[in-house]
Tab-separated table of C-alpha atoms and ligand atoms in Angstrom:
chain	number	residue	atom	x	y	z
X	1	MET	CA	81.986	144.797	100.347
X	2	ILE	CA	82.497	143.136	103.726
X	3	LEU	CA	84.693	145.282	105.914
X	4	PRO	CA	87.325	143.681	108.146
X	5	PRO	CA	85.971	143.678	111.727
X	6	TRP	CA	88.276	146.401	113.108
X	7	LEU	CA	86.944	148.864	110.538
X	8	ASN	CA	83.286	148.565	111.533
X	9	PRO	CA	83.367	151.180	114.320
X	10	VAL	CA	85.281	153.612	112.068
X	11	TRP	CA	82.742	153.141	109.294
X	12	GLN	CA	79.710	153.385	111.577
X	13	ARG	CA	80.845	156.747	112.932
X	14	LEU	CA	81.545	158.127	109.462
X	15	ASN	CA	78.283	156.826	108.053
X	16	GLU	CA	76.254	158.310	110.890
X	17	THR	CA	77.883	161.659	110.231
X	18	ARG	CA	77.092	161.262	106.545
X	19	LEU	CA	73.445	160.452	107.290
X	20	ARG	CA	73.160	163.586	109.428
X	21	GLU	CA	74.793	165.541	106.568
X	22	ARG	CA	77.485	166.655	108.981
X	23	LEU	CA	80.534	165.374	107.134
X	24	PRO	CA	83.414	167.859	107.276
X	25	HIS	CA	84.786	169.038	103.918
X	26	ALA	CA	88.241	167.756	104.667
X	27	LEU	CA	89.036	164.474	106.406
X	28	LEU	CA	92.472	163.169	107.291
X	29	PHE	CA	92.482	159.374	107.572
X	30	SER	CA	95.544	158.535	109.624
X	31	GLY	CA	96.909	155.178	110.655
X	32	THR	CA	99.535	152.522	110.004
X	33	ALA	CA	99.789	151.294	106.404
X	34	GLY	CA	97.406	148.444	105.755
X	35	THR	CA	94.783	149.287	108.369
X	36	GLY	CA	92.114	150.014	105.730
X	37	LYS	CA	92.172	153.767	105.070
X	38	GLN	CA	91.749	153.293	101.335
X	39	MET	CA	88.939	150.782	101.767
X	40	ILE	CA	86.957	153.195	103.939
X	41	ALA	CA	87.723	156.149	101.650
X	42	GLU	CA	86.359	154.244	98.665
X	43	GLN	CA	83.315	153.058	100.568
X	44	LEU	CA	82.556	156.614	101.705
X	45	ALA	CA	83.066	157.951	98.172
X	46	HIS	CA	80.626	155.359	96.857
X	47	ALA	CA	78.066	156.187	99.556
X	48	LEU	CA	78.299	159.888	98.685
X	49	LEU	CA	78.046	159.386	94.935
X	50	CYS	CA	75.505	156.546	94.667
X	51	ALA	CA	71.943	157.697	93.992
X	52	ALA	CA	70.409	155.331	96.547
X	53	PRO	CA	72.759	154.044	99.242
X	54	ASP	CA	71.142	152.074	102.075
X	55	ALA	CA	71.117	153.201	105.710
X	56	ALA	CA	74.315	151.262	106.406
X	57	GLY	CA	75.994	153.326	103.706
X	58	HIS	CA	76.295	150.603	101.099
X	59	ALA	CA	76.004	151.802	97.500
X	60	CYS	CA	73.088	150.271	95.568
X	61	GLY	CA	75.265	148.803	92.826
X	62	LYS	CA	72.537	149.446	90.245
X	63	CYS	CA	72.345	153.188	89.549
X	64	SER	CA	74.367	154.862	86.802
X	65	ALA	CA	76.722	156.398	89.389
X	66	CYS	CA	77.456	152.904	90.694
X	67	SER	CA	78.213	151.590	87.209
X	68	TRP	CA	80.612	154.519	86.613
X	69	LEU	CA	82.240	153.826	89.973
X	70	LEU	CA	82.597	150.162	89.109
X	71	ALA	CA	84.206	151.072	85.787
X	72	GLY	CA	86.421	153.637	87.524
X	73	THR	CA	85.088	156.458	85.345
X	74	HIS	CA	82.894	158.501	87.699
X	75	PRO	CA	83.637	162.138	86.830
X	76	ASP	CA	82.917	163.354	90.383
X	77	LEU	CA	85.458	161.050	92.039
X	78	LEU	CA	88.957	162.464	91.749
X	79	VAL	CA	91.900	160.430	92.946
X	80	LEU	CA	95.275	162.048	93.380
X	81	GLN	CA	98.347	159.889	93.902
X	82	PRO	CA	101.992	159.919	92.849
X	83	GLU	CA	102.729	158.691	89.338
X	84	GLU	CA	104.933	156.012	90.857
X	85	ALA	CA	105.013	154.648	94.402
X	86	GLY	CA	107.469	156.609	96.496
X	87	LYS	CA	107.426	159.696	94.256
X	88	SER	CA	105.835	162.985	95.245
X	89	ILE	CA	102.503	164.341	94.067
X	90	LYS	CA	103.040	167.162	91.599
X	91	ILE	CA	101.860	170.703	92.221
X	92	ASP	CA	100.279	170.831	88.746
X	93	ASP	CA	98.154	167.813	89.614
X	94	VAL	CA	97.008	169.490	92.844
X	95	ARG	CA	96.079	172.644	90.909
X	96	ALA	CA	94.132	170.586	88.379
X	97	LEU	CA	92.326	168.837	91.233
X	98	CYS	CA	91.426	172.155	92.888
X	99	ASN	CA	90.131	173.486	89.564
X	100	SER	CA	87.863	170.522	89.002
X	101	LEU	CA	86.604	170.647	92.583
X	102	VAL	CA	85.171	174.152	92.058
X	103	MET	CA	83.074	172.962	89.108
X	104	THR	CA	79.579	171.703	89.836
X	105	SER	CA	79.174	167.978	90.187
X	106	HIS	CA	78.368	166.123	86.961
X	107	ALA	CA	75.848	163.828	88.562
X	108	GLY	CA	74.272	166.472	90.809
X	109	ARG	CA	75.494	164.904	94.037
X	110	TYR	CA	78.881	165.288	95.719
X	111	LYS	CA	82.365	165.935	94.429
X	112	VAL	CA	84.820	163.647	96.172
X	113	ALA	CA	88.606	163.739	96.158
X	114	ILE	CA	90.968	161.134	97.595
X	115	ILE	CA	94.618	162.103	98.073
X	116	HIS	CA	96.782	159.092	98.780
X	117	PRO	CA	99.315	159.040	100.348
X	118	ALA	CA	98.938	162.619	101.537
X	119	GLU	CA	102.524	162.763	102.795
X	120	ALA	CA	103.569	162.552	99.131
X	121	LEU	CA	102.427	166.183	98.798
X	122	ASN	CA	105.596	168.268	98.856
X	123	ILE	CA	105.456	171.638	100.577
X	124	ASN	CA	104.454	173.571	97.436
X	125	ALA	CA	101.818	171.044	96.468
X	126	ALA	CA	100.450	171.120	100.031
X	127	ASN	CA	100.329	174.928	100.014
X	128	SER	CA	98.387	175.007	96.769
X	129	LEU	CA	95.763	172.808	98.422
X	130	LEU	CA	95.235	175.071	101.436
X	131	LYS	CA	92.693	177.430	99.907
X	132	THR	CA	90.518	174.532	98.725
X	133	LEU	CA	90.729	172.910	102.166
X	134	GLU	CA	89.738	176.180	103.763
X	135	GLU	CA	86.943	177.321	101.462
X	136	PRO	CA	85.668	174.295	99.590
X	137	THR	CA	82.597	174.531	97.403
X	138	GLU	CA	79.326	173.057	98.655
X	139	ARG	CA	78.997	169.275	98.791
X	140	THR	CA	82.681	168.613	98.403
X	141	VAL	CA	84.495	166.018	100.469
X	142	ILE	CA	88.285	165.758	100.349
X	143	MET	CA	89.892	162.730	101.993
X	144	LEU	CA	93.595	162.765	102.708
X	145	LEU	CA	95.072	159.359	103.554
X	146	SER	CA	98.296	159.130	105.476
X	147	ALA	CA	100.289	156.523	107.359
X	148	ARG	CA	102.577	159.309	108.590
X	149	PRO	CA	100.424	162.379	109.224
X	150	GLY	CA	103.267	163.944	111.208
X	151	ARG	CA	105.020	164.497	107.889
X	152	LEU	CA	102.206	166.709	106.622
X	153	PRO	CA	102.486	170.474	107.093
X	154	ALA	CA	100.620	171.620	110.225
X	155	THR	CA	98.666	174.040	108.015
X	156	VAL	CA	97.164	171.084	106.158
X	157	ARG	CA	96.556	169.000	109.293
X	158	SER	CA	94.774	171.813	111.086
X	159	ARG	CA	92.301	172.229	108.223
X	160	CYS	CA	91.220	168.592	108.286
X	161	GLN	CA	89.243	166.547	110.743
X	162	GLN	CA	91.380	163.581	111.732
X	163	VAL	CA	89.928	160.096	111.568
X	164	PRO	CA	92.303	157.678	113.317
X	165	PHE	CA	92.539	154.117	112.029
X	166	PRO	CA	93.439	151.731	114.847
X	167	VAL	CA	95.830	148.820	114.423
X	168	PRO	CA	93.817	145.728	115.402
X	169	THR	CA	95.124	143.475	118.142
X	170	GLN	CA	97.551	140.798	117.075
X	171	SER	CA	95.034	138.002	117.625
X	172	LEU	CA	92.266	139.757	115.657
X	173	ALA	CA	94.678	140.544	112.813
X	174	CYS	CA	95.945	136.942	112.666
X	175	GLU	CA	92.423	135.566	112.803
X	176	TRP	CA	91.418	137.802	109.890
X	177	LEU	CA	94.540	136.887	107.869
X	178	THR	CA	93.866	133.190	108.418
X	179	ALA	CA	90.280	133.689	107.234
X	180	GLN	CA	91.738	135.221	104.039
X	181	GLY	CA	93.619	131.991	103.433
X	182	VAL	CA	96.990	132.901	104.909
X	183	ASP	CA	98.719	129.988	106.620
X	184	PRO	CA	98.422	130.563	110.404
X	185	GLY	CA	102.136	129.853	110.746
X	186	VAL	CA	102.983	132.645	108.301
X	187	ALA	CA	100.382	135.215	109.365
X	188	LEU	CA	102.293	136.573	112.341
X	189	ARG	CA	105.503	136.876	110.411
X	190	CYS	CA	103.824	138.769	107.551
X	191	LEU	CA	102.153	141.039	110.059
X	192	GLN	CA	105.486	141.935	111.564
X	193	LEU	CA	107.204	142.381	108.213
X	194	ALA	CA	104.394	144.664	107.078
X	195	GLY	CA	104.550	146.832	110.197
X	196	GLY	CA	101.305	145.690	111.841
X	197	GLY	CA	98.688	146.580	109.209
X	198	PRO	CA	96.711	143.407	108.321
X	199	LEU	CA	95.909	144.493	104.737
X	200	ALA	CA	99.582	145.205	104.123
X	201	ALA	CA	100.398	141.847	105.716
X	202	LEU	CA	97.990	140.139	103.323
X	203	GLU	CA	99.779	141.760	100.394
X	204	VAL	CA	103.102	140.548	101.763
X	205	ALA	CA	101.703	137.032	102.164
X	206	ARG	CA	100.366	136.974	98.608
X	207	SER	CA	103.570	138.169	96.948
X	208	ASP	CA	107.192	137.159	97.050
X	209	ARG	CA	107.817	140.138	99.302
X	210	GLU	CA	107.843	138.053	102.458
X	211	GLN	CA	111.145	136.451	101.453
X	212	ARG	CA	112.627	139.715	100.210
X	213	LEU	CA	111.591	141.713	103.280
X	214	ALA	CA	112.943	139.068	105.625
X	215	GLN	CA	116.191	139.024	103.652
X	216	SER	CA	116.520	142.842	103.900
X	217	LEU	CA	116.046	142.740	107.648
X	218	ARG	CA	118.664	140.002	107.984
X	219	GLN	CA	121.040	142.192	105.977
X	220	LEU	CA	120.364	145.152	108.244
X	221	GLN	CA	121.084	142.996	111.245
X	222	GLN	CA	124.384	141.852	109.741
X	223	VAL	CA	125.398	145.384	108.751
X	224	PHE	CA	124.618	146.457	112.307
X	225	GLU	CA	126.769	143.644	113.696
X	226	GLY	CA	129.588	144.519	111.320
X	227	THR	CA	129.534	141.184	109.486
X	228	LEU	CA	128.225	142.532	106.161
X	229	ASP	CA	129.552	145.348	103.993
X	230	PRO	CA	127.024	148.233	103.885
X	231	LEU	CA	128.143	149.148	100.356
X	232	LYS	CA	127.322	145.657	99.136
X	233	VAL	CA	123.817	145.940	100.595
X	234	ALA	CA	123.382	149.413	99.080
X	235	SER	CA	124.173	148.190	95.589
X	236	GLU	CA	121.829	145.229	96.007
X	237	TRP	CA	119.000	147.496	97.208
X	238	MET	CA	119.670	149.820	94.280
X	239	ALA	CA	118.451	147.154	91.900
X	240	ASP	CA	115.085	146.859	93.681
X	241	GLN	CA	112.607	149.322	92.200
X	242	GLU	CA	110.055	148.542	94.909
X	243	GLN	CA	112.426	149.729	97.627
X	244	THR	CA	111.640	146.694	99.741
X	245	GLY	CA	114.702	147.192	101.927
X	246	LEU	CA	113.996	150.803	102.822
X	247	LEU	CA	110.287	150.196	103.368
X	248	GLY	CA	111.040	147.226	105.615
X	249	TRP	CA	113.637	149.246	107.475
X	250	GLN	CA	111.143	152.041	108.032
X	251	ASN	CA	108.591	149.620	109.524
X	252	TRP	CA	111.280	148.021	111.611
X	253	LEU	CA	112.501	151.320	113.073
X	254	GLU	CA	108.974	152.490	113.823
X	255	GLU	CA	108.282	149.208	115.576
X	256	ALA	CA	111.534	149.544	117.557
X	257	ILE	CA	110.519	153.056	118.654
X	258	ARG	CA	107.064	151.862	119.733
X	259	TRP	CA	108.639	148.942	121.593
X	260	LYS	CA	111.058	151.239	123.384
X	261	ILE	CA	108.302	153.619	124.428
X	262	ALA	CA	105.772	150.929	125.412
X	263	GLY	CA	108.360	148.623	127.002
X	264	SER	CA	107.164	145.574	125.073
X	265	PRO	CA	106.788	144.607	121.403
X	266	ARG	CA	103.413	145.141	119.741
X	267	ILE	CA	103.810	141.941	117.777
X	268	GLU	CA	105.467	138.917	119.351
X	269	SER	CA	106.964	136.689	116.703
X	270	PRO	CA	110.144	134.665	116.234
X	271	ASP	CA	111.586	137.756	114.483
X	272	SER	CA	111.155	139.894	117.594
X	273	ALA	CA	114.512	138.647	118.871
X	274	GLN	CA	116.259	140.366	115.938
X	275	LEU	CA	114.633	143.642	116.782
X	276	GLN	CA	115.242	143.250	120.487
X	277	GLN	CA	118.971	143.754	120.044
X	278	ILE	CA	118.317	147.079	118.312
X	279	VAL	CA	115.811	148.120	120.945
X	280	GLU	CA	118.244	147.309	123.735
X	281	THR	CA	121.315	148.930	122.228
X	282	VAL	CA	120.269	151.932	120.145
X	283	ASP	CA	119.264	155.175	121.797
X	284	CYS	CA	115.659	156.315	121.248
X	285	ARG	CA	116.661	159.707	119.830
X	286	LEU	CA	118.903	157.998	117.313
X	287	LEU	CA	116.096	155.673	116.290
X	288	PHE	CA	113.875	158.702	115.680
X	289	SER	CA	116.508	160.501	113.634
X	290	LEU	CA	117.259	157.365	111.639
X	291	ALA	CA	113.548	156.768	110.959
X	292	ASP	CA	113.390	160.343	109.734
X	293	ARG	CA	116.354	159.856	107.438
X	294	VAL	CA	114.922	156.642	106.008
X	295	ALA	CA	111.601	158.414	105.357
X	296	ASN	CA	113.430	161.283	103.660
X	297	ALA	CA	115.405	158.815	101.591
X	298	LEU	CA	112.181	157.150	100.459
X	299	ASN	CA	110.822	160.541	99.392
X	300	SER	CA	113.940	161.825	97.707
X	301	LEU	CA	114.749	158.570	95.929
X	302	GLY	CA	111.764	159.261	93.741
X	303	SER	CA	112.868	162.752	92.885
X	304	GLY	CA	115.966	161.648	90.999
X	305	LEU	CA	118.630	162.470	93.583
X	306	ASN	CA	121.537	160.142	93.625
X	307	ARG	CA	119.950	156.994	95.019
X	308	GLN	CA	123.134	155.069	95.487
X	309	LEU	CA	124.793	157.805	97.536
X	310	ILE	CA	121.769	158.168	99.778
X	311	LEU	CA	121.556	154.424	100.384
X	312	GLU	CA	125.270	154.098	101.031
X	313	ASP	CA	125.249	157.017	103.410
X	314	LEU	CA	122.354	155.583	105.414
X	315	LEU	CA	123.730	152.060	105.600
X	316	ILE	CA	127.227	153.256	106.532
X	317	SER	CA	125.856	155.288	109.418
X	318	TRP	CA	123.789	152.263	110.475
X	319	ALA	CA	126.982	150.186	110.543
X	320	GLY	CA	128.743	152.960	112.483
X	321	GLN	CA	125.869	153.016	114.935
X	322	ALA	CA	126.657	149.559	116.264
X	323	LYS	CA	130.316	150.490	116.678
X	324	ARG	CA	129.487	153.640	118.587
X	325	ASP	CA	127.156	151.689	120.833
X	326	SER	CA	129.715	149.043	121.691
X	327	MET	CA	132.294	151.781	122.425
X	328	ARG	CA	129.777	153.409	124.710
X	329	ARG	CA	129.129	150.108	126.485
X	330	ILE	CA	132.858	149.541	126.940
X	331	ALA	CA	133.290	153.072	128.278
X	332	ARG	CA	130.394	152.553	130.670
X	333	SER	CA	131.734	149.236	131.950
X	334	ARG	CA	135.077	150.766	132.862
A	401	ZN	ZN1	74.083	153.280	93.309
């Protein structure tokens, strides 16, 4: 597998640690969605399980472990993820994972677990993982993958060694996307819609999500300006099982926060103008609290709470936000 260029330094460091047999038992891969956490986790799992990886850490592709990995049936590679995107990881599944991690490895090498996304662990599920993170059995490597590590309990974070995944520069990301066959004119837009992660941008470019994400952001803009009914948007978003609107909103808010803190946008594209209005008018604390509420909504939507009410509530307060801001501006100008 050829890694995208921005992942090479991350991989080299991990592989050197692997070669020196100094890998920590628990690793927390953290970084924006679509920066390659899963790719590196799989490559490391393969390097640990293959009978004869080369010095660069590439699995041989010929041994029996490699053929199991290729078929997705290697008994020593355990992958834990929510049953459906956006739902939480169940405590029973964490317990089952911990139980299989204490058993000896089938192939006589490592036992490897990948938990993805780690922020889908609810508090109980996270707690049931603590003992395993603290006292793992020999030759066990647990990788937790998270785009929002701040949402993980501190008790989990402190037991893992963090591996940060950088967001590549805009020009490197666009160059890579173009090399993957994405139209150069579309690359930047997809990158922005996806929140900066090139792999996520590629997925956006290859699906119909580009149109739908752009449409959601236009709706948010109109709700903010008071020209579109938030309840209408809520009922439209209700019908979308992939939660495109909320996911796009989350990226958008995070980008607005970064922009506000850094003083300039991370990605300059024709869509930046839309975001600029938000950056200039909405208070930073409010952006943080809204981003938090959107993240909570994404988590709780999966757990069967009343989706429509949550969406309506969020969109109504977004609409109210613009009003409050214009009142504040009027008050200030007096
Ligand atoms: Zn192999």
